[in-house]
Amino acid sequence: MNGAILLTGAQYQTKSGWDAFSLNKNYAEAVRRCDALPLLAVDGKSADDYASMADGLILTGGADISPAMYGESELHRCTHVSPLRDEMELSLLRSFLSAKKPILGICRGLQLLNVFFGGTLWPHLSDNIGESHEQSVHAVSIVSDSILGDLFGSHALVNSYHHQGIRTLGSNLRPLAYSQANGKNTLVEAFIHEKRNILAVQWHPERMLDGANTPCMLPLFRWFVEQTSGDSLRPRE
């Protein structure tokens, strides 16, 4: 066993009125196939304990990041926001950063990390830049001399379920992949932090484990789990 990986999930209320948490089982399956133990976070107040117990953190996909978090007011363009999840994940993020443990962001997780480090988002891509990235498969251009380049080459087809996207990058975040917006490779689809143990992707690698229509993304999870064994994420020049 390679250790324990903490995963965040959706917070919702059941029909009976109970507060609950949920996680797409593909996330847990990806971690399990890397011979690591998947754990679900359910309490931001226990963030320090989680960071002490787990070896890495995966911020998963889900609800929109509230525009208020990055100085915008276009809440009507968001399909669903989750302030309680925002609060919990920010607490976990701070604790894992303090513990100097690796963090992987996926879709919403990438967006939360970008905002945390001072970046901004497009609230609704189809309105803001005339491109829709919802429910589609598209190509990304990958920085060749990077960990993603090592794993997947200079180009890859990825899935896409997001309607928000990176507008400006946060501090010390280095782009690793781009997709086209208005005919140019301008929309950041992945980044690494230059000083912290953080990597994030806009697509959903947990839904790309069989390699049927897109590259198998299990190597990304394996690489991340390997980093939790003691080696830090090494940003590539």
mmCIF file of C-alpha atoms in Angstrom:
data_model
loop_
_atom_site.group_PDB
_atom_site.id
_atom_site.type_symbol
_atom_site.label_atom_id
_atom_site.label_comp_id
_atom_site.label_asym_id
_atom_site.label_seq_id
_atom_site.Cartn_x
_atom_site.Cartn_y
_atom_site.Cartn_z
ATOM 1 C CA MET A 1 0.000 0.000 0.000
ATOM 2 C CA ASN A 2 1.356 3.395 -1.045
ATOM 3 C CA GLY A 3 -0.413 5.434 1.616
ATOM 4 C CA ALA A 4 -3.652 7.388 1.991
ATOM 5 C CA ILE A 5 -5.049 10.008 -0.386
ATOM 6 C CA LEU A 6 -7.727 12.398 0.850
ATOM 7 C CA LEU A 7 -10.462 13.263 -1.664
ATOM 8 C CA THR A 8 -13.045 16.013 -1.464
ATOM 9 C CA GLY A 9 -16.611 15.435 -2.613
ATOM 10 C CA ALA A 10 -19.934 17.135 -3.181
ATOM 11 C CA GLN A 11 -22.031 18.368 -0.285
ATOM 12 C CA TYR A 12 -25.798 18.137 -0.669
ATOM 13 C CA GLN A 13 -29.043 17.606 1.221
ATOM 14 C CA THR A 14 -31.007 14.394 0.829
ATOM 15 C CA LYS A 15 -34.748 14.311 0.137
ATOM 16 C CA SER A 16 -35.192 13.543 3.827
ATOM 17 C CA GLY A 17 -33.366 16.735 4.744
ATOM 18 C CA TRP A 18 -30.104 15.148 5.880
ATOM 19 C CA ASP A 19 -26.789 16.768 5.030
ATOM 20 C CA ALA A 20 -24.647 14.337 3.044
ATOM 21 C CA PHE A 21 -21.438 13.939 1.054
ATOM 22 C CA SER A 22 -20.909 12.121 -2.224
ATOM 23 C CA LEU A 23 -17.965 11.150 -4.416
ATOM 24 C CA ASN A 24 -17.881 9.775 -7.950
ATOM 25 C CA LYS A 25 -16.469 6.292 -7.470
ATOM 26 C CA ASN A 26 -14.061 6.795 -10.393
ATOM 27 C CA TYR A 27 -11.885 8.985 -8.169
ATOM 28 C CA ALA A 28 -11.603 6.271 -5.543
ATOM 29 C CA GLU A 29 -11.019 3.645 -8.226
ATOM 30 C CA ALA A 30 -8.140 5.640 -9.723
ATOM 31 C CA VAL A 31 -6.479 5.939 -6.316
ATOM 32 C CA ARG A 32 -7.097 2.287 -5.499
ATOM 33 C CA ARG A 33 -5.550 1.182 -8.802
ATOM 34 C CA CYS A 34 -2.415 3.039 -7.737
ATOM 35 C CA ASP A 35 -2.316 0.817 -4.635
ATOM 36 C CA ALA A 36 -3.227 3.718 -2.353
ATOM 37 C CA LEU A 37 -6.081 4.132 0.116
ATOM 38 C CA PRO A 38 -8.823 6.629 -0.878
ATOM 39 C CA LEU A 39 -10.398 8.621 1.960
ATOM 40 C CA LEU A 40 -13.329 11.063 1.775
ATOM 41 C CA ALA A 41 -13.099 14.414 3.571
ATOM 42 C CA VAL A 42 -16.252 15.343 5.473
ATOM 43 C CA ASP A 43 -15.171 18.097 7.861
ATOM 44 C CA GLY A 44 -13.095 21.216 7.277
ATOM 45 C CA LYS A 45 -12.653 21.704 11.010
ATOM 46 C CA SER A 46 -10.520 18.552 11.033
ATOM 47 C CA ALA A 47 -8.265 19.843 8.241
ATOM 48 C CA ASP A 48 -5.068 19.688 10.281
ATOM 49 C CA ASP A 49 -5.840 16.128 11.364
ATOM 50 C CA TYR A 50 -6.528 15.096 7.771
ATOM 51 C CA ALA A 51 -3.242 16.667 6.663
ATOM 52 C CA SER A 52 -1.408 14.786 9.385
ATOM 53 C CA MET A 53 -3.048 11.456 8.521
ATOM 54 C CA ALA A 54 -3.182 11.519 4.699
ATOM 55 C CA ASP A 55 -0.216 11.609 2.326
ATOM 56 C CA GLY A 56 -1.797 13.747 -0.387
ATOM 57 C CA LEU A 57 -4.936 15.723 -1.264
ATOM 58 C CA ILE A 58 -7.066 15.560 -4.414
ATOM 59 C CA LEU A 59 -9.477 18.463 -4.909
ATOM 60 C CA THR A 60 -12.151 16.947 -7.144
ATOM 61 C CA GLY A 61 -14.653 18.330 -9.650
ATOM 62 C CA GLY A 62 -18.090 19.635 -8.792
ATOM 63 C CA ALA A 63 -19.970 22.871 -8.183
ATOM 64 C CA ASP A 64 -18.915 26.225 -9.617
ATOM 65 C CA ILE A 65 -16.521 28.502 -7.797
ATOM 66 C CA SER A 66 -18.529 31.524 -6.673
ATOM 67 C CA PRO A 67 -17.578 34.622 -8.711
ATOM 68 C CA ALA A 68 -17.533 36.562 -5.442
ATOM 69 C CA MET A 69 -14.312 34.719 -4.561
ATOM 70 C CA TYR A 70 -12.483 36.443 -7.424
ATOM 71 C CA GLY A 71 -14.177 39.834 -7.438
ATOM 72 C CA GLU A 72 -16.996 39.200 -9.926
ATOM 73 C CA SER A 73 -20.738 39.489 -9.452
ATOM 74 C CA GLU A 74 -22.070 37.317 -12.301
ATOM 75 C CA LEU A 75 -23.616 34.717 -10.002
ATOM 76 C CA HIS A 76 -26.531 34.230 -12.418
ATOM 77 C CA ARG A 77 -24.131 32.548 -14.864
ATOM 78 C CA CYS A 78 -23.265 29.819 -12.363
ATOM 79 C CA THR A 79 -25.213 26.581 -12.454
ATOM 80 C CA HIS A 80 -24.585 25.779 -8.797
ATOM 81 C CA VAL A 81 -22.300 27.088 -6.063
ATOM 82 C CA SER A 82 -21.438 25.487 -2.737
ATOM 83 C CA PRO A 83 -20.138 27.946 -0.126
ATOM 84 C CA LEU A 84 -19.816 25.199 2.504
ATOM 85 C CA ARG A 85 -17.674 23.113 0.171
ATOM 86 C CA ASP A 86 -15.586 26.178 -0.702
ATOM 87 C CA GLU A 87 -14.958 26.781 2.992
ATOM 88 C CA MET A 88 -14.042 23.160 3.710
ATOM 89 C CA GLU A 89 -11.712 22.824 0.734
ATOM 90 C CA LEU A 90 -9.936 26.091 1.494
ATOM 91 C CA SER A 91 -9.302 24.844 5.038
ATOM 92 C CA LEU A 92 -7.942 21.557 3.694
ATOM 93 C CA LEU A 93 -5.818 23.369 1.137
ATOM 94 C CA ARG A 94 -4.206 25.556 3.786
ATOM 95 C CA SER A 95 -3.514 22.587 6.052
ATOM 96 C CA PHE A 96 -1.943 20.454 3.307
ATOM 97 C CA LEU A 97 0.166 23.402 2.181
ATOM 98 C CA SER A 98 1.330 23.896 5.756
ATOM 99 C CA ALA A 99 2.156 20.182 5.981
ATOM 100 C CA LYS A 100 4.025 20.426 2.638
ATOM 101 C CA LYS A 101 2.092 17.518 1.163
ATOM 102 C CA PRO A 102 1.236 17.140 -2.548
ATOM 103 C CA ILE A 103 -2.049 18.417 -3.956
ATOM 104 C CA LEU A 104 -3.762 17.475 -7.221
ATOM 105 C CA GLY A 105 -6.597 19.644 -8.539
ATOM 106 C CA ILE A 106 -9.201 18.319 -10.981
ATOM 107 C CA CYS A 107 -11.633 20.585 -12.870
ATOM 108 C CA ARG A 108 -13.241 22.586 -10.028
ATOM 109 C CA GLY A 109 -10.100 21.785 -8.028
ATOM 110 C CA LEU A 110 -7.950 23.539 -10.639
ATOM 111 C CA GLN A 111 -10.239 26.558 -10.529
ATOM 112 C CA LEU A 112 -10.216 26.717 -6.733
ATOM 113 C CA LEU A 113 -6.421 26.537 -6.663
ATOM 114 C CA ASN A 114 -6.153 29.286 -9.254
ATOM 115 C CA VAL A 115 -8.440 31.581 -7.275
ATOM 116 C CA PHE A 116 -6.669 30.728 -4.013
ATOM 117 C CA PHE A 117 -3.382 31.941 -5.488
ATOM 118 C CA GLY A 118 -4.904 35.190 -6.737
ATOM 119 C CA GLY A 119 -6.108 34.230 -10.218
ATOM 120 C CA THR A 120 -9.498 34.856 -11.806
ATOM 121 C CA LEU A 121 -11.989 32.831 -13.859
ATOM 122 C CA TRP A 122 -14.307 33.333 -16.781
ATOM 123 C CA PRO A 123 -17.756 32.794 -15.146
ATOM 124 C CA HIS A 124 -19.267 31.320 -18.337
ATOM 125 C CA LEU A 125 -16.979 30.489 -21.256
ATOM 126 C CA SER A 126 -19.581 30.493 -24.027
ATOM 127 C CA ASP A 127 -20.598 34.054 -23.117
ATOM 128 C CA ASN A 128 -17.163 35.361 -22.188
ATOM 129 C CA ILE A 129 -14.984 34.019 -25.005
ATOM 130 C CA GLY A 130 -17.475 32.500 -27.426
ATOM 131 C CA GLU A 131 -16.348 28.924 -26.775
ATOM 132 C CA SER A 132 -18.194 26.093 -25.041
ATOM 133 C CA HIS A 133 -16.254 23.374 -23.227
ATOM 134 C CA GLU A 134 -19.212 21.514 -21.758
ATOM 135 C CA GLN A 135 -19.857 17.840 -22.531
ATOM 136 C CA SER A 136 -17.196 17.576 -25.213
ATOM 137 C CA VAL A 137 -13.844 16.074 -26.142
ATOM 138 C CA HIS A 138 -11.175 18.428 -27.432
ATOM 139 C CA ALA A 139 -7.443 18.625 -28.005
ATOM 140 C CA VAL A 140 -4.950 20.231 -25.652
ATOM 141 C CA SER A 141 -1.423 21.321 -26.465
ATOM 142 C CA ILE A 142 0.995 20.217 -23.743
ATOM 143 C CA VAL A 143 4.278 21.858 -22.818
ATOM 144 C CA SER A 144 6.738 19.228 -24.008
ATOM 145 C CA ASP A 145 9.373 19.756 -21.326
ATOM 146 C CA SER A 146 7.018 19.103 -18.413
ATOM 147 C CA ILE A 147 5.666 16.238 -16.372
ATOM 148 C CA LEU A 148 2.518 16.119 -18.535
ATOM 149 C CA GLY A 149 4.705 16.127 -21.627
ATOM 150 C CA ASP A 150 6.675 13.208 -20.223
ATOM 151 C CA LEU A 151 3.470 11.278 -19.541
ATOM 152 C CA PHE A 152 1.333 12.104 -22.579
ATOM 153 C CA GLY A 153 3.435 13.830 -25.235
ATOM 154 C CA SER A 154 2.874 17.237 -26.826
ATOM 155 C CA HIS A 155 -0.841 16.785 -27.624
ATOM 156 C CA ALA A 156 -3.747 14.848 -26.148
ATOM 157 C CA LEU A 157 -7.497 14.509 -26.466
ATOM 158 C CA VAL A 158 -9.246 15.183 -23.162
ATOM 159 C CA ASN A 159 -12.816 15.227 -21.940
ATOM 160 C CA SER A 160 -14.436 18.488 -20.921
ATOM 161 C CA TYR A 161 -17.287 19.171 -18.511
ATOM 162 C CA HIS A 162 -16.628 22.745 -17.416
ATOM 163 C CA HIS A 163 -18.295 26.027 -18.323
ATOM 164 C CA GLN A 164 -15.933 28.179 -16.247
ATOM 165 C CA GLY A 165 -12.253 28.547 -17.075
ATOM 166 C CA ILE A 166 -9.050 30.330 -16.171
ATOM 167 C CA ARG A 167 -8.996 34.002 -17.101
ATOM 168 C CA THR A 168 -5.796 35.077 -15.338
ATOM 169 C CA LEU A 169 -3.338 32.722 -13.655
ATOM 170 C CA GLY A 170 -2.597 32.966 -9.973
ATOM 171 C CA SER A 171 0.805 33.771 -8.515
ATOM 172 C CA ASN A 172 3.618 31.258 -9.216
ATOM 173 C CA LEU A 173 1.394 29.043 -11.373
ATOM 174 C CA ARG A 174 3.037 27.827 -14.585
ATOM 175 C CA PRO A 175 0.876 26.631 -17.512
ATOM 176 C CA LEU A 176 1.385 23.030 -18.637
ATOM 177 C CA ALA A 177 -1.388 22.695 -21.233
ATOM 178 C CA TYR A 178 -3.639 24.892 -23.359
ATOM 179 C CA SER A 179 -6.775 24.517 -25.444
ATOM 180 C CA GLN A 180 -7.916 26.716 -28.284
ATOM 181 C CA ALA A 181 -10.142 29.715 -27.754
ATOM 182 C CA ASN A 182 -11.068 31.695 -30.855
ATOM 183 C CA GLY A 183 -8.479 29.791 -32.868
ATOM 184 C CA LYS A 184 -5.600 30.394 -30.470
ATOM 185 C CA ASN A 185 -4.025 28.291 -27.695
ATOM 186 C CA THR A 186 -5.042 30.711 -24.997
ATOM 187 C CA LEU A 187 -7.148 28.813 -22.437
ATOM 188 C CA VAL A 188 -5.003 27.247 -19.719
ATOM 189 C CA GLU A 189 -5.992 23.614 -19.161
ATOM 190 C CA ALA A 190 -3.314 22.565 -16.647
ATOM 191 C CA PHE A 191 -0.687 24.141 -14.425
ATOM 192 C CA ILE A 192 1.961 23.394 -11.843
ATOM 193 C CA HIS A 193 3.004 25.578 -8.928
ATOM 194 C CA GLU A 194 6.607 26.711 -9.180
ATOM 195 C CA LYS A 195 7.283 26.521 -5.434
ATOM 196 C CA ARG A 196 4.629 24.212 -3.981
ATOM 197 C CA ASN A 197 3.741 20.537 -4.439
ATOM 198 C CA ILE A 198 0.735 21.283 -6.638
ATOM 199 C CA LEU A 199 -0.423 20.186 -10.088
ATOM 200 C CA ALA A 200 -3.892 20.692 -11.562
ATOM 201 C CA VAL A 201 -5.797 19.800 -14.735
ATOM 202 C CA GLN A 202 -9.066 21.186 -16.077
ATOM 203 C CA TRP A 203 -10.252 17.864 -17.519
ATOM 204 C CA HIS A 204 -11.465 14.785 -15.623
ATOM 205 C CA PRO A 205 -8.680 12.154 -15.663
ATOM 206 C CA GLU A 206 -10.676 9.858 -13.367
ATOM 207 C CA ARG A 207 -13.101 9.347 -16.274
ATOM 208 C CA MET A 208 -10.248 8.469 -18.635
ATOM 209 C CA LEU A 209 -8.902 5.257 -17.116
ATOM 210 C CA ASP A 210 -9.738 2.806 -19.905
ATOM 211 C CA GLY A 211 -8.107 4.665 -22.810
ATOM 212 C CA ALA A 212 -11.073 4.004 -25.116
ATOM 213 C CA ASN A 213 -11.502 7.367 -26.886
ATOM 214 C CA THR A 214 -8.901 9.406 -25.017
ATOM 215 C CA PRO A 215 -5.463 8.627 -23.552
ATOM 216 C CA CYS A 216 -5.496 6.549 -20.372
ATOM 217 C CA MET A 217 -4.875 8.982 -17.527
ATOM 218 C CA LEU A 218 -3.948 6.408 -14.902
ATOM 219 C CA PRO A 219 -0.242 7.391 -15.284
ATOM 220 C CA LEU A 220 -1.142 10.841 -13.919
ATOM 221 C CA PHE A 221 -2.600 9.322 -10.754
ATOM 222 C CA ARG A 222 0.328 6.919 -10.424
ATOM 223 C CA TRP A 223 2.752 9.803 -10.748
ATOM 224 C CA PHE A 224 0.867 11.796 -8.107
ATOM 225 C CA VAL A 225 0.775 8.886 -5.666
ATOM 226 C CA GLU A 226 4.512 8.401 -6.184
ATOM 227 C CA GLN A 227 5.068 12.005 -5.091
ATOM 228 C CA THR A 228 3.321 11.325 -1.796
ATOM 229 C CA SER A 229 5.942 8.745 -0.870
ATOM 230 C CA GLY A 230 8.393 11.492 0.014
ATOM 231 C CA ASP A 231 9.559 13.100 -3.208
ATOM 232 C CA SER A 232 8.182 16.555 -3.884
ATOM 233 C CA LEU A 233 6.615 17.568 -7.178
ATOM 234 C CA ARG A 234 9.480 18.869 -9.243
ATOM 235 C CA PRO A 235 8.449 21.772 -11.504
ATOM 236 C CA ARG A 236 9.994 21.520 -14.940
ATOM 237 C CA GLU A 237 11.804 24.432 -16.553
#
